[in-house]
């Protein structure tokens, strides 16, 4: 019980600390997504995930964000709704541009 409570507290503390970092990564105006290259869209997507402490899946992403805080989950559901909506908008536009990997 104590161990479970301690884990929950660590997770919540990490999520609270990560919320201000996520806000910064959402600074790219979604209205600019259409003018961005596939590479730029990939970078913004990975930045949001890294700052939200979602574990990055590719070696390329892990290298690009090697200085990010340690990830805490593979599940994007740990991100705030605003961040998930932002990513969905970005990914939808990337798919519309036929960017690979989206």
mmCIF file of C-alpha atoms in Angstrom:
data_model
loop_
_atom_site.group_PDB
_atom_site.id
_atom_site.type_symbol
_atom_site.label_atom_id
_atom_site.label_comp_id
_atom_site.label_asym_id
_atom_site.label_seq_id
_atom_site.Cartn_x
_atom_site.Cartn_y
_atom_site.Cartn_z
ATOM 1 C CA UNK A 1 0.000 0.000 0.000
ATOM 2 C CA UNK A 2 2.758 2.449 0.965
ATOM 3 C CA UNK A 3 4.733 1.572 -2.144
ATOM 4 C CA UNK A 4 1.691 2.104 -4.383
ATOM 5 C CA UNK A 5 0.959 5.440 -2.721
ATOM 6 C CA UNK A 6 4.581 6.509 -3.156
ATOM 7 C CA UNK A 7 4.490 5.619 -6.866
ATOM 8 C CA UNK A 8 1.278 7.581 -7.347
ATOM 9 C CA UNK A 9 2.777 10.597 -5.625
ATOM 10 C CA UNK A 10 5.880 10.458 -7.839
ATOM 11 C CA UNK A 11 3.720 10.183 -10.948
ATOM 12 C CA UNK A 12 1.518 13.101 -9.943
ATOM 13 C CA UNK A 13 4.524 15.248 -9.064
ATOM 14 C CA UNK A 14 6.060 14.474 -12.449
ATOM 15 C CA UNK A 15 2.854 15.310 -14.264
ATOM 16 C CA UNK A 16 2.482 18.628 -12.451
ATOM 17 C CA UNK A 17 6.072 19.604 -13.215
ATOM 18 C CA UNK A 18 5.672 18.559 -16.828
ATOM 19 C CA UNK A 19 2.564 20.648 -17.436
ATOM 20 C CA UNK A 20 4.525 23.914 -17.618
ATOM 21 C CA UNK A 21 7.034 22.305 -20.006
ATOM 22 C CA UNK A 22 4.188 21.078 -22.204
ATOM 23 C CA UNK A 23 2.737 24.575 -22.346
ATOM 24 C CA UNK A 24 6.010 25.816 -23.795
ATOM 25 C CA UNK A 25 6.083 23.074 -26.431
ATOM 26 C CA UNK A 26 2.577 24.071 -27.544
ATOM 27 C CA UNK A 27 3.898 27.516 -28.439
ATOM 28 C CA UNK A 28 3.921 26.785 -32.182
ATOM 29 C CA UNK A 29 0.656 28.219 -33.430
ATOM 30 C CA UNK A 30 -1.390 25.427 -35.049
ATOM 31 C CA UNK A 31 -2.251 27.899 -37.798
ATOM 32 C CA UNK A 32 1.379 27.557 -38.927
ATOM 33 C CA UNK A 33 1.270 23.765 -39.251
ATOM 34 C CA UNK A 34 0.203 24.005 -42.913
ATOM 35 C CA UNK A 35 3.349 25.954 -43.797
ATOM 36 C CA UNK A 36 5.696 23.584 -41.964
ATOM 37 C CA UNK A 37 7.712 20.777 -43.556
ATOM 38 C CA UNK A 38 7.187 17.168 -42.546
ATOM 39 C CA UNK A 39 10.484 17.320 -40.659
ATOM 40 C CA UNK A 40 9.329 20.369 -38.690
ATOM 41 C CA UNK A 41 6.007 18.725 -37.874
ATOM 42 C CA UNK A 42 7.840 15.601 -36.668
ATOM 43 C CA UNK A 43 10.087 17.695 -34.449
ATOM 44 C CA UNK A 44 7.156 19.574 -32.861
ATOM 45 C CA UNK A 45 5.307 16.288 -32.277
ATOM 46 C CA UNK A 46 8.311 14.692 -30.599
ATOM 47 C CA UNK A 47 8.966 17.823 -28.552
ATOM 48 C CA UNK A 48 5.438 17.740 -27.123
ATOM 49 C CA UNK A 49 5.801 14.048 -26.282
ATOM 50 C CA UNK A 50 9.243 14.498 -24.701
ATOM 51 C CA UNK A 51 8.182 17.468 -22.611
ATOM 52 C CA UNK A 52 5.051 15.604 -21.576
ATOM 53 C CA UNK A 53 7.354 12.777 -20.437
ATOM 54 C CA UNK A 54 5.873 10.255 -22.852
ATOM 55 C CA UNK A 55 8.528 7.690 -23.787
ATOM 56 C CA UNK A 56 9.803 8.338 -27.301
ATOM 57 C CA UNK A 57 9.631 5.323 -29.581
ATOM 58 C CA UNK A 58 12.448 5.854 -32.061
ATOM 59 C CA UNK A 59 16.174 6.110 -31.599
ATOM 60 C CA UNK A 60 16.135 9.287 -33.693
ATOM 61 C CA UNK A 61 13.644 10.934 -31.342
ATOM 62 C CA UNK A 62 15.530 9.805 -28.247
ATOM 63 C CA UNK A 63 18.743 11.280 -29.671
ATOM 64 C CA UNK A 64 17.017 14.546 -30.606
ATOM 65 C CA UNK A 65 15.606 14.935 -27.093
ATOM 66 C CA UNK A 66 18.326 13.257 -25.066
ATOM 67 C CA UNK A 67 18.269 16.112 -22.559
ATOM 68 C CA UNK A 68 14.548 15.756 -21.854
ATOM 69 C CA UNK A 69 13.454 14.634 -18.422
ATOM 70 C CA UNK A 70 13.074 10.898 -17.997
ATOM 71 C CA UNK A 71 9.898 9.500 -19.510
ATOM 72 C CA UNK A 72 7.232 8.119 -17.215
ATOM 73 C CA UNK A 73 4.834 6.357 -19.587
ATOM 74 C CA UNK A 74 4.407 5.005 -23.114
ATOM 75 C CA UNK A 75 0.770 6.094 -22.993
ATOM 76 C CA UNK A 76 -0.104 9.510 -24.411
ATOM 77 C CA UNK A 77 -3.130 9.584 -22.115
ATOM 78 C CA UNK A 78 -0.863 11.098 -19.452
ATOM 79 C CA UNK A 79 -0.828 14.304 -21.505
ATOM 80 C CA UNK A 80 -3.353 17.027 -20.744
ATOM 81 C CA UNK A 81 -6.339 17.151 -23.094
ATOM 82 C CA UNK A 82 -5.023 20.372 -24.647
ATOM 83 C CA UNK A 83 -1.758 18.637 -25.615
ATOM 84 C CA UNK A 84 -3.557 15.584 -27.033
ATOM 85 C CA UNK A 85 -5.834 17.853 -29.109
ATOM 86 C CA UNK A 86 -2.794 19.814 -30.306
ATOM 87 C CA UNK A 87 -1.088 16.577 -31.399
ATOM 88 C CA UNK A 88 -4.217 15.344 -33.168
ATOM 89 C CA UNK A 89 -4.410 18.619 -35.116
ATOM 90 C CA UNK A 90 -0.710 18.400 -36.005
ATOM 91 C CA UNK A 91 -0.944 14.737 -37.053
ATOM 92 C CA UNK A 92 -4.061 15.334 -39.128
ATOM 93 C CA UNK A 93 -2.321 18.080 -41.070
ATOM 94 C CA UNK A 94 0.802 15.922 -41.461
ATOM 95 C CA UNK A 95 -1.295 13.074 -42.880
ATOM 96 C CA UNK A 96 -2.938 15.555 -45.259
ATOM 97 C CA UNK A 97 0.531 16.498 -46.484
ATOM 98 C CA UNK A 98 1.369 12.779 -46.889
ATOM 99 C CA UNK A 99 4.156 12.978 -44.329
ATOM 100 C CA UNK A 100 5.483 9.496 -43.604
ATOM 101 C CA UNK A 101 5.049 8.177 -40.095
ATOM 102 C CA UNK A 102 1.882 10.104 -39.308
#
